[in-house]
Coordinates of C-alpha atoms and ligand atoms in Angstrom, one line a residue:
Chain A
M1 CA -13.0 22.1 21.1
N2 CA -14.9 18.6 22.3
Q3 CA -15.9 17.5 18.9
P4 CA -15.1 13.9 18.2
I5 CA -11.8 13.6 16.8
L6 CA -13.6 10.7 14.2
A7 CA -17.9 11.4 13.6
V8 CA -18.7 8.3 11.0
H9 CA -22.4 9.3 9.8
Q10 CA -24.5 7.2 7.9
L11 CA -21.8 4.6 6.1
N12 CA -22.5 2.4 3.1
K13 CA -20.7 0.2 1.3
S14 CA -21.3 -2.5 -1.4
F15 CA -18.9 -4.9 -3.3
G16 CA -21.0 -5.6 -5.8
A17 CA -24.2 -7.1 -5.0
K18 CA -22.7 -7.5 -1.4
Q19 CA -23.8 -4.7 1.1
V20 CA -20.7 -5.0 3.9
L21 CA -21.7 -2.0 5.6
H22 CA -24.8 -0.6 6.6
D23 CA -25.7 2.6 8.1
V24 CA -23.1 2.5 10.7
S25 CA -22.8 5.9 12.3
F26 CA -20.8 6.4 15.5
A27 CA -18.0 9.0 16.7
C28 CA -15.3 8.7 19.3
Q29 CA -14.7 11.3 21.4
R30 CA -10.4 12.4 22.1
G31 CA -8.4 10.4 23.8
H32 CA -10.1 7.3 23.9
V33 CA -8.9 4.1 23.3
I34 CA -12.2 2.7 21.0
G35 CA -12.3 -1.5 20.8
L36 CA -14.3 -2.4 17.7
V37 CA -14.8 -5.8 17.7
G38 CA -17.4 -7.8 15.3
A39 CA -16.8 -11.6 13.5
N40 CA -14.6 -12.6 10.8
G41 CA -15.8 -11.2 8.2
A42 CA -18.4 -8.0 9.8
G43 CA -16.5 -5.3 8.5
K44 CA -14.0 -4.1 10.4
T45 CA -11.5 -3.9 8.6
T46 CA -13.9 -2.5 5.1
L47 CA -14.7 0.2 8.0
M48 CA -11.3 1.2 8.8
K49 CA -10.4 1.6 4.7
A50 CA -13.3 3.5 4.6
I51 CA -12.2 6.3 7.1
L52 CA -8.7 6.0 5.2
G53 CA -9.7 7.1 2.2
L54 CA -8.5 3.8 1.3
T55 CA -11.8 2.9 -0.2
T56 CA -15.7 4.1 -1.4
A57 CA -18.3 4.2 0.3
T58 CA -21.7 6.5 0.7
G59 CA -21.7 8.6 4.2
Q60 CA -20.1 11.3 5.9
I61 CA -16.6 11.0 7.5
R62 CA -15.1 13.8 9.5
I63 CA -11.9 13.9 11.4
D64 CA -11.1 16.7 13.5
G65 CA -14.3 18.0 12.5
Q66 CA -13.1 18.2 8.5
P67 CA -15.0 15.8 5.8
T68 CA -12.3 13.4 4.2
S69 CA -13.9 11.6 1.5
F70 CA -11.7 8.5 -1.0
D71 CA -10.7 11.8 -3.1
H72 CA -10.1 14.3 -1.0
H73 CA -8.1 13.3 2.6
E74 CA -5.6 16.4 3.5
V75 CA -6.7 15.6 7.2
L76 CA -5.5 12.2 7.1
H77 CA -2.0 13.5 8.1
E78 CA -3.5 13.9 11.6
V79 CA -4.3 10.1 11.3
G80 CA -1.6 7.5 11.2
A81 CA -2.8 3.7 10.6
L82 CA -2.1 0.2 10.2
I83 CA -4.8 -2.3 8.2
E84 CA -4.9 -6.1 8.4
Y85 CA -1.2 -6.9 7.5
P86 CA 2.1 -5.0 7.9
S87 CA 2.6 -3.8 4.5
I88 CA 6.8 -3.8 3.8
Y89 CA 9.6 -2.8 1.4
P90 CA 11.7 -6.0 1.6
F91 CA 14.8 -4.0 -0.1
M92 CA 15.2 -1.8 2.5
S93 CA 15.4 -1.4 6.5
G94 CA 13.3 -0.7 9.1
R95 CA 14.7 3.1 9.8
D96 CA 14.4 3.5 6.0
H97 CA 11.1 2.6 6.5
L98 CA 10.7 5.6 9.4
K99 CA 13.1 7.4 7.5
L100 CA 10.4 7.3 4.6
F101 CA 7.3 7.9 5.5
A102 CA 8.1 10.7 9.0
K103 CA 7.1 14.3 8.2
G104 CA 7.5 17.4 9.5
P105 CA 10.2 18.5 11.8
H106 CA 12.2 16.9 14.5
R107 CA 12.1 14.3 12.2
R108 CA 15.3 12.6 13.9
Q109 CA 13.8 12.5 17.0
R110 CA 10.7 11.2 16.4
I111 CA 12.5 8.1 14.7
D112 CA 14.6 7.8 17.2
R113 CA 12.1 8.2 20.0
T114 CA 9.2 5.5 18.1
I115 CA 12.1 3.2 18.1
A116 CA 12.9 2.9 21.6
D117 CA 9.4 2.7 22.4
L118 CA 8.8 0.0 20.5
H119 CA 12.2 -1.9 21.2
L120 CA 13.2 -2.1 17.7
T121 CA 16.6 -1.0 17.9
K122 CA 18.2 -4.2 17.6
Y123 CA 16.7 -5.3 14.6
I124 CA 16.1 -1.6 12.9
D125 CA 19.2 -1.5 10.7
R126 CA 18.5 -4.8 9.4
P127 CA 16.6 -5.2 5.2
A128 CA 12.9 -5.7 6.3
K129 CA 12.8 -8.9 3.9
G130 CA 14.1 -11.1 7.0
Y131 CA 12.1 -10.0 9.4
S132 CA 9.7 -11.9 11.3
L133 CA 6.2 -11.7 11.9
G134 CA 5.6 -10.1 14.5
M135 CA 8.7 -8.0 13.9
K136 CA 6.8 -6.8 11.0
Q137 CA 4.4 -6.4 12.9
K138 CA 6.3 -3.9 15.1
L139 CA 7.2 -2.2 12.5
G140 CA 3.9 -1.1 11.0
I141 CA 2.6 -0.1 14.3
A142 CA 5.6 2.4 14.7
L143 CA 5.1 4.0 11.6
A144 CA 1.4 4.1 12.8
I145 CA 2.6 6.5 15.6
L146 CA 5.8 7.9 14.2
N147 CA 4.2 11.6 13.1
D148 CA 2.3 11.6 16.2
P149 CA -0.5 11.6 15.2
K150 CA -4.1 12.7 17.1
L151 CA -6.0 9.9 15.9
V152 CA -4.4 6.0 15.3
V153 CA -6.6 3.7 13.2
L154 CA -4.9 -0.1 14.3
D155 CA -6.3 -3.7 12.7
E156 CA -5.2 -6.3 15.2
P157 CA -2.1 -5.0 16.5
M158 CA -1.7 -7.7 18.8
N159 CA -1.3 -10.0 15.5
G160 CA 1.9 -12.0 16.0
L161 CA 2.9 -10.8 18.7
D162 CA 4.8 -12.3 21.4
P163 CA 3.9 -11.2 25.0
Q164 CA 6.5 -9.2 25.9
A165 CA 5.8 -7.0 22.6
N166 CA 2.1 -7.6 23.1
K167 CA 2.3 -5.5 27.4
E168 CA 4.6 -3.1 25.4
L169 CA 2.3 -2.3 23.0
R170 CA -0.5 -1.7 25.7
E171 CA 1.9 0.4 28.4
L172 CA 2.4 2.5 25.0
I173 CA -1.0 2.9 23.9
I174 CA -2.1 3.9 27.4
T175 CA 0.7 6.8 27.7
K176 CA -0.2 7.8 24.8
R177 CA -3.7 8.1 25.0
Q178 CA -3.1 10.3 28.2
A179 CA -1.4 12.6 25.9
G180 CA -4.3 13.0 24.2
T181 CA -3.9 10.4 21.1
T182 CA -7.3 8.6 20.2
F183 CA -6.9 5.1 19.1
L184 CA -9.2 3.0 16.7
I185 CA -8.4 -1.2 17.9
S186 CA -10.0 -4.0 15.7
S187 CA -8.9 -7.0 17.6
H188 CA -10.3 -10.8 18.1
I189 CA -7.7 -10.9 21.3
L190 CA -10.8 -9.0 23.5
G191 CA -8.7 -9.5 26.5
E192 CA -6.2 -7.8 25.9
L193 CA -9.4 -5.1 24.9
Q194 CA -10.7 -5.4 28.0
R195 CA -7.7 -3.9 29.6
I196 CA -6.8 -1.2 27.3
A197 CA -10.2 0.6 25.5
D198 CA -12.5 2.9 27.3
D199 CA -15.2 2.5 24.9
L200 CA -16.6 -0.2 22.6
L201 CA -17.4 -0.6 19.0
V202 CA -19.8 -3.8 18.6
I203 CA -20.5 -4.5 14.8
D204 CA -22.0 -7.3 13.7
H205 CA -22.8 -8.3 9.9
G206 CA -21.8 -4.6 8.7
K207 CA -24.1 -2.6 11.8
I208 CA -22.9 -1.2 15.0
V209 CA -25.1 -3.5 17.2
K210 CA -23.6 -1.9 20.6
Q211 CA -21.7 1.2 21.5
T212 CA -21.0 1.7 25.0
T213 CA -18.0 2.3 27.6
M214 CA -16.5 -0.4 28.8
A215 CA -16.9 0.1 32.4
D216 CA -21.4 0.0 32.0
L217 CA -20.3 -2.8 29.4
L218 CA -19.6 -5.1 32.5
A219 CA -21.9 -3.9 35.1
A220 CA -24.5 -4.5 33.0
S221 CA -23.0 -8.4 32.5
S222 CA -24.0 -11.0 34.9
H223 CA -22.1 -12.2 38.4
Q224 CA -22.1 -15.8 39.7
L225 CA -21.6 -17.2 42.9
I226 CA -20.5 -21.1 42.4
L227 CA -20.5 -22.8 45.7
S228 CA -19.4 -26.2 46.5
T229 CA -21.4 -28.2 49.1
S230 CA -21.3 -31.2 51.3
D231 CA -24.7 -32.2 49.1
D232 CA -25.0 -29.9 45.2
A233 CA -28.4 -31.4 44.4
M234 CA -29.7 -30.6 47.5
A235 CA -28.0 -27.2 48.3
R236 CA -29.8 -26.7 44.2
K237 CA -33.4 -27.4 45.9
V238 CA -33.5 -25.3 47.9
L239 CA -31.8 -22.7 47.0
T240 CA -34.7 -23.1 43.8
K241 CA -36.9 -22.5 46.8
A242 CA -35.6 -19.3 48.3
G243 CA -36.1 -17.8 44.6
Y244 CA -32.7 -18.3 43.4
L245 CA -31.9 -18.1 39.5
L246 CA -29.9 -21.2 39.1
T247 CA -28.1 -22.6 35.8
E248 CA -27.9 -25.3 34.3
D249 CA -24.8 -26.4 36.0
P250 CA -24.6 -29.4 38.2
K251 CA -22.9 -26.9 40.9
P252 CA -25.6 -24.9 42.1
T253 CA -24.2 -22.0 40.3
I254 CA -26.4 -19.0 41.6
R255 CA -26.6 -15.8 39.3
V256 CA -27.1 -12.6 41.1
G257 CA -27.1 -8.8 40.5
A258 CA -24.1 -6.7 42.0
K259 CA -25.9 -6.2 45.9
T260 CA -26.5 -9.7 46.1
Q261 CA -25.7 -10.9 49.9
L262 CA -23.8 -13.4 51.0
E263 CA -25.5 -14.5 54.4
P264 CA -29.3 -15.2 53.6
I265 CA -28.1 -17.6 51.1
L266 CA -25.2 -19.3 53.6
D267 CA -27.9 -19.3 56.6
A268 CA -30.8 -20.9 54.2
L269 CA -27.9 -24.0 53.9
S270 CA -27.0 -24.3 56.9
H271 CA -30.7 -23.7 58.1
Q272 CA -30.6 -27.5 56.3
Q273 CA -27.3 -29.3 57.3
I274 CA -25.4 -28.1 53.9
T275 CA -21.8 -27.2 54.8
V276 CA -20.6 -24.6 52.1
L277 CA -17.3 -26.2 51.4
D278 CA -15.8 -23.0 48.9
I279 CA -17.3 -20.1 47.0
Q280 CA -16.2 -18.8 43.9
H281 CA -17.0 -14.9 42.4
H282 CA -17.3 -15.6 38.4
D283 CA -17.8 -12.1 37.1
A284 CA -18.6 -11.9 33.4
D285 CA -15.5 -10.6 31.2
L286 CA -15.6 -8.9 28.0
E287 CA -15.8 -12.3 26.0
D288 CA -19.1 -13.2 27.5
S289 CA -20.6 -10.0 27.4
V290 CA -19.7 -9.8 23.3
L291 CA -20.5 -13.4 22.4
K292 CA -23.9 -12.5 24.4
L293 CA -24.2 -9.5 22.5
L294 CA -23.9 -11.3 18.9
A295 CA -25.7 -14.1 19.6
Q296 CA -28.5 -11.9 20.8
D297 CA -28.5 -10.0 17.4
Q298 CA -28.2 -13.7 15.5
L299 CA -31.1 -14.4 16.7
Q300 CA -33.0 -11.1 16.2
K301 CA -32.1 -11.5 12.9
E302 CA -34.0 -15.0 12.8
G303 CA -37.1 -13.4 14.3
Q304 CA -37.3 -11.1 11.3
I305 CA -36.7 -13.8 9.0
Chain B
M1 CA 3.7 16.7 -4.4
R2 CA 7.4 17.3 -3.0
T3 CA 7.5 14.9 -0.5
L4 CA 5.8 12.4 -2.4
L5 CA 9.2 13.2 -5.4
W6 CA 11.7 12.7 -2.4
Q7 CA 9.6 9.3 -1.0
E8 CA 9.8 7.9 -4.7
T9 CA 13.5 8.8 -5.1
F10 CA 14.2 7.3 -1.9
K11 CA 12.7 4.1 -3.1
L12 CA 14.4 4.0 -5.9
L13 CA 17.9 4.7 -4.3
K14 CA 17.4 2.0 -1.8
K15 CA 17.0 -0.9 -4.4
K16 CA 20.3 -2.0 -5.4
S17 CA 18.8 -2.6 -9.1
T18 CA 18.9 0.6 -9.8
Y19 CA 23.3 1.1 -9.3
W20 CA 23.9 -2.4 -11.1
V21 CA 22.1 -0.9 -14.2
T22 CA 24.8 2.1 -13.8
I23 CA 27.5 -0.9 -13.6
F24 CA 25.8 -2.6 -16.6
L25 CA 25.4 0.2 -19.0
V26 CA 28.8 1.2 -18.7
I27 CA 30.3 -1.9 -18.8
S28 CA 28.3 -3.1 -22.0
G29 CA 28.5 0.3 -23.2
L30 CA 32.7 0.5 -23.2
G31 CA 32.7 -3.3 -23.7
Q32 CA 30.8 -2.5 -27.2
A33 CA 33.1 0.2 -28.0
F34 CA 36.2 -2.0 -27.3
L35 CA 34.6 -4.7 -29.5
E36 CA 34.9 -2.0 -32.4
K37 CA 38.6 -1.1 -32.0
L38 CA 39.2 -5.5 -32.2
Y39 CA 36.7 -5.8 -35.6
P40 CA 37.4 -2.3 -37.0
H41 CA 36.3 -3.6 -40.9
N42 CA 33.3 -5.5 -39.5
K43 CA 31.0 -4.9 -41.9
V44 CA 28.0 -5.9 -39.6
L45 CA 27.9 -3.4 -37.6
T46 CA 29.9 -0.1 -38.4
A47 CA 31.8 1.8 -35.4
P48 CA 29.4 5.2 -36.8
M49 CA 26.0 2.8 -36.1
A50 CA 26.9 1.9 -32.8
F51 CA 28.0 5.1 -31.8
S52 CA 24.8 6.1 -32.9
S53 CA 22.8 3.6 -30.6
S54 CA 25.2 4.9 -27.8
F55 CA 27.0 1.6 -28.3
A56 CA 23.2 0.1 -27.6
A57 CA 22.9 1.1 -25.2
T58 CA 19.5 2.4 -26.3
T59 CA 17.9 -0.4 -26.8
W60 CA 18.7 -1.7 -23.1
L61 CA 17.3 1.7 -21.8
I62 CA 14.6 0.5 -23.1
F63 CA 14.2 -2.8 -21.0
I64 CA 15.6 -1.3 -18.0
M65 CA 13.1 1.4 -18.3
I66 CA 10.2 -1.0 -18.6
A67 CA 11.3 -3.0 -15.8
A68 CA 11.7 0.0 -13.1
C69 CA 8.2 1.5 -14.4
A70 CA 6.2 -1.8 -14.1
T71 CA 7.5 -2.7 -10.9
V72 CA 7.5 1.1 -9.9
L73 CA 3.3 0.7 -9.6
S74 CA 3.0 -2.6 -8.8
M75 CA 5.7 -3.1 -6.3
E76 CA 3.2 -1.0 -4.2
F77 CA -0.3 -3.7 -4.8
Q78 CA 2.6 -6.1 -4.2
Y79 CA 3.4 -5.3 -0.8
G80 CA 0.7 -3.9 0.4
T81 CA 2.4 -0.3 1.2
V82 CA -0.2 0.9 -1.6
K83 CA -2.2 1.5 1.9
E84 CA 0.8 3.3 3.1
I85 CA 1.2 5.8 0.6
I86 CA -2.5 6.4 -0.1
Y87 CA -3.4 7.1 3.7
Q88 CA -1.1 9.8 3.7
Q89 CA -3.2 13.3 2.7
Y90 CA -2.2 13.9 -0.8
S91 CA -4.8 12.4 -3.7
R92 CA -4.3 9.2 -5.5
S93 CA -3.0 12.3 -9.1
T94 CA -0.2 13.1 -7.3
I95 CA 0.8 10.1 -6.1
L96 CA 0.3 8.9 -9.6
M97 CA 2.2 11.9 -11.1
S98 CA 5.6 12.0 -9.0
K99 CA 6.2 8.4 -9.8
W100 CA 5.8 9.6 -13.4
L101 CA 7.9 12.2 -12.8
V102 CA 10.7 10.2 -11.2
M103 CA 10.9 8.1 -13.6
L104 CA 10.7 10.8 -16.2
G105 CA 13.8 11.5 -13.9
Y106 CA 15.4 8.6 -14.4
S107 CA 15.0 8.0 -17.8
I108 CA 16.6 11.3 -18.4
Y109 CA 19.7 10.6 -16.1
L110 CA 20.5 7.1 -18.4
Y111 CA 20.1 8.6 -20.9
V112 CA 22.7 11.4 -20.7
M113 CA 24.8 8.4 -18.4
T114 CA 24.6 6.6 -21.4
G115 CA 25.3 9.2 -23.7
A116 CA 28.4 10.3 -21.5
V117 CA 29.6 6.4 -21.4
A118 CA 29.1 6.8 -25.2
L119 CA 31.5 9.8 -26.1
L120 CA 33.8 8.2 -23.4
G121 CA 33.8 4.6 -25.5
K122 CA 34.3 6.6 -28.8
V123 CA 37.1 8.7 -27.8
L124 CA 38.8 5.4 -26.2
F125 CA 38.7 3.1 -28.7
V126 CA 37.2 4.0 -31.9
N127 CA 38.3 7.6 -32.1
D128 CA 39.9 6.8 -35.4
Q129 CA 37.4 5.0 -37.1
F130 CA 35.2 8.9 -37.2
S131 CA 35.2 11.6 -36.5
L132 CA 31.7 12.9 -34.9
T133 CA 31.9 16.0 -37.4
A134 CA 31.7 13.8 -40.9
I135 CA 28.5 14.0 -42.4
D136 CA 27.2 10.5 -42.3
P137 CA 26.7 9.3 -45.6
Y138 CA 23.5 7.2 -44.8
S139 CA 21.3 9.8 -43.4
N140 CA 20.3 12.5 -44.6
H141 CA 23.6 15.1 -44.6
L142 CA 23.7 15.0 -40.7
T143 CA 27.0 14.7 -38.7
F144 CA 27.8 12.0 -37.0
L145 CA 27.2 14.1 -33.9
Q146 CA 23.7 15.2 -35.5
Q147 CA 22.6 12.0 -36.2
W148 CA 23.9 10.7 -32.9
L149 CA 21.5 12.9 -31.2
A150 CA 18.2 12.8 -32.9
S151 CA 18.6 8.8 -32.4
M152 CA 18.3 9.5 -29.1
S153 CA 16.2 12.2 -29.0
S154 CA 13.6 10.5 -31.0
S155 CA 14.2 7.1 -29.3
F156 CA 13.0 9.1 -26.2
I157 CA 9.8 10.2 -27.2
T158 CA 9.5 6.1 -28.5
L159 CA 10.3 5.2 -25.4
W160 CA 8.0 7.3 -23.2
L161 CA 5.3 6.0 -25.5
V162 CA 6.0 2.4 -24.7
L163 CA 6.3 3.6 -21.3
S164 CA 2.6 4.8 -21.0
V165 CA 1.3 2.0 -22.1
V166 CA 3.3 -0.1 -19.3
F167 CA 2.0 1.9 -17.0
L168 CA -1.2 1.6 -18.0
F169 CA -1.1 -2.4 -17.9
A170 CA 0.7 -2.0 -14.4
T171 CA -2.3 0.6 -13.3
L172 CA -5.4 -2.1 -14.3
F173 CA -4.0 -4.7 -13.7
R174 CA -1.5 -4.6 -10.8
S175 CA 1.0 -7.3 -11.7
A176 CA 4.6 -6.1 -13.0
T177 CA 4.3 -9.0 -15.1
M178 CA 1.2 -8.2 -16.6
A179 CA 3.0 -4.4 -17.1
V180 CA 6.7 -6.2 -18.5
T181 CA 4.6 -7.9 -20.5
A182 CA 2.4 -5.6 -22.4
G183 CA 6.2 -3.0 -22.6
I184 CA 7.6 -6.1 -24.5
V185 CA 4.8 -6.9 -26.5
A186 CA 4.6 -3.3 -27.3
F187 CA 7.3 -2.8 -28.6
F188 CA 9.9 -5.9 -29.4
A189 CA 6.8 -7.9 -31.2
F190 CA 5.4 -4.7 -32.8
N191 CA 8.5 -5.2 -35.2
A192 CA 7.4 -8.6 -36.3
V193 CA 3.9 -8.0 -37.1
S194 CA 4.7 -4.6 -38.5
V195 CA 4.8 -6.0 -42.0
L196 CA 0.9 -6.6 -42.2
M197 CA 0.2 -2.7 -40.8
F198 CA 2.3 -1.4 -43.5
K199 CA 0.1 -3.4 -45.7
L200 CA -3.2 -2.4 -44.2
I201 CA -2.1 1.1 -44.2
T202 CA -1.6 1.2 -47.7
K203 CA -4.9 -0.2 -47.9
F204 CA -7.1 1.7 -45.4
N205 CA -4.8 5.1 -45.0
W206 CA -6.7 5.8 -41.7
V207 CA -4.5 3.0 -39.8
K208 CA -2.1 5.1 -40.3
W209 CA -3.2 6.9 -37.2
N210 CA -3.2 3.3 -34.9
P211 CA -0.7 3.8 -31.9
F212 CA 1.8 1.0 -33.5
N213 CA 2.9 3.2 -36.1
F214 CA 3.6 5.8 -33.9
L215 CA 6.3 3.6 -32.6
N216 CA 8.1 4.1 -36.1
F217 CA 9.4 7.3 -34.4
S218 CA 12.2 7.2 -33.9
N219 CA 13.4 4.6 -36.7
Q220 CA 11.8 7.5 -39.5
I221 CA 14.2 9.8 -38.1
T222 CA 17.3 7.8 -38.6
D223 CA 15.8 5.9 -41.5
P224 CA 13.9 9.0 -44.0
A225 CA 13.0 5.8 -46.6
R226 CA 10.6 4.4 -43.6
H227 CA 8.1 7.5 -44.8
A228 CA 7.2 5.6 -47.5
L229 CA 5.6 3.0 -45.4
T230 CA 4.2 4.5 -42.2
Q231 CA 2.3 7.5 -44.7
L232 CA 3.6 10.0 -41.8
S233 CA 5.7 13.1 -42.0
D234 CA 8.2 13.6 -38.9
T235 CA 6.4 16.1 -37.2
Q236 CA 3.6 13.9 -37.6
L237 CA 5.1 11.0 -35.8
L238 CA 6.3 13.3 -33.0
I239 CA 3.0 15.2 -32.4
G240 CA 0.7 11.5 -31.8
S241 CA 3.3 9.7 -30.0
L242 CA 3.5 12.2 -27.3
A243 CA -0.3 12.7 -28.2
Y244 CA -0.8 9.2 -27.6
T245 CA 1.8 9.4 -24.3
A246 CA -0.9 11.7 -22.9
L247 CA -3.6 9.5 -23.7
F248 CA -2.2 6.2 -21.9
L249 CA -1.0 8.0 -18.6
A250 CA -4.5 9.7 -18.4
I251 CA -6.3 6.5 -19.2
G252 CA -4.5 5.5 -16.0
L253 CA -4.6 8.1 -14.6
V254 CA -8.2 7.9 -14.4
S255 CA -8.4 4.3 -13.6
F256 CA -5.9 4.6 -10.6
R257 CA -8.5 7.2 -9.0
R258 CA -11.1 4.8 -8.8
Q259 CA -8.9 2.1 -7.5
N260 CA -9.9 0.4 -4.4
V261 CA -7.2 -1.3 -2.2
Ligands
ATP1 N1 -12.3 -6.7 -2.2 C1 -13.6 -7.4 -1.8 N2 -14.2 -7.7 -2.4 C2 -15.6 -8.2 -2.4 N3 -15.8 -8.7 -1.1 C3 -14.9 -7.8 0.3 C4 -13.5 -7.4 0.3 N4 -13.5 -7.4 1.3 C5 -13.8 -7.3 1.9 N5 -14.9 -7.9 1.0 C6 -16.4 -8.8 2.4 O1 -16.8 -7.6 3.5 C7 -16.5 -8.5 4.4 C8 -16.2 -7.8 5.2 O2 -14.8 -7.7 5.5 P1 -13.7 -7.4 6.2 O3 -12.4 -7.7 6.0 O4 -14.4 -6.2 6.7 O5 -13.8 -7.8 7.6 P2 -13.6 -7.9 8.6 O6 -14.1 -8.0 9.7 O7 -12.7 -7.2 8.8 O8 -12.7 -10.0 9.3 P3 -11.7 -10.4 9.8 O9 -12.0 -9.8 11.3 O10 -11.7 -11.5 9.4 O11 -10.4 -9.6 9.3 C9 -16.5 -9.6 4.5 O12 -17.7 -11.0 3.9 C10 -15.5 -10.0 3.1 O13 -15.8 -11.3 2.5
MG2 MG1 -10.3 -7.5 9.0

């Protein structure tokens, strides 16, 4: 039972002459939240659509061990999704939407629970044509999780959500993950992903350039010490001489590995009568790491040309 | 498939227009019958003639069903809900077929409903003007009742020939406007060009097999003289209509099965 909930192998997709996905392969472990990041037009939505059988693609996709494709996708009853923008029928209320797509036993209870989980009670019985963007988005998320799917695919789910709704969504995802649900989430809001994702897929120009766990990615990235001193120019000289790597910043920003000792730095500076006024730690976050990754990828590509 | 049929029915019943259509058809049917009562001696549209088309409901039905079939598919593209439907476990074929079936059920409902309204209108307003069991002097010795039933069932066949074109255009172009236009043109503009078509048929006999000629089925049933123009027997028209309906639906199905959304 330890097979991945989602396994994608050698997926290729072209729109006419333009190839959008290149040999995309990856696997998603059960009960993980997998973040999918990449620039606009990198192919995130296309990849999700291929997984959901919405668009044709060559290659193999297995969900819960069963092969699935454009033509045959019975296994998708284990999957919930929200792709791009929430799709609603303007002539129906939110509750009608949930009734329409609810399947299997205990529908009533699941509808009520989903409404409560996403705090939709206030407007769920109003016609959906009067919903704001965020309300529609929440309804879309409700439809995705309604049938307790094993895998939930969300394309930019934080779109249009207010801070409160954002927090509620994060908590909901964390609760569902603990219950064993797997999430594949694309987002441009990296700060949010950093807080919920276990694993990360970085996609650039239709290629997976990195598949890693969030912890590894963050650990591998650099830490910096930012010093304010009585004489910054002098401090730079002293520290450079002592063999520390400094950045271009006018402040003596020191780039260090995780285990650098603070004392030798302070000693070296006080030796030269430089007073240290302030020390700040700066850990690179997901945003820095991803931007660096994408920049590297860009450099490699240019090198090839 | 049962779930899909249920979903389609649910959506149809949630649309307000579904109810307005019924209300409108009841009022229009009874209103037409009442007019016949007010002007019993008019020669333009005698009461039996009006009755044979369920007091004009058959024509309204064509408009209504063209609009319903055009939107039932294209609204999914317009609202983007087609994604939500397709990523369920069902195949694209069953999705489209369940839409056909629900529309078939809807059209049958409308025929039965307007038929009942027509009978009611006859009994209420024009019962004294003709008897259902009397022979219609204009037709080939059918009673008014038989004439009415024949006209209803033949127009049902012709309606579905038109609707298959509407479905085809709705899948190909994903737009309700295109599909409605195709349906209206197929049915109404056809009357304008049919003179030309009949001329062509007398010149080249094989032209009689073109799909437009089969739109004459219900006309020929009520007016046997048309046979001279269509050059096809009633049975040929019936089978041809059904065959073309199946063909257009099948082309739409093949196209829908390949569409990326
Ligand atoms: N229907 C289509 N026809 C042609 N090209 C398309 C189509 N859909 C997407 N593309 C192209 O495929 C590429 C990937 O698009 P996709 O929507 O997957 O990007 P994305 O990663 O989701 O971007 P975003 O972050 O902006 O949502 C883009 O270059 C886009 O132009
Ligand atoms: Mg996208």
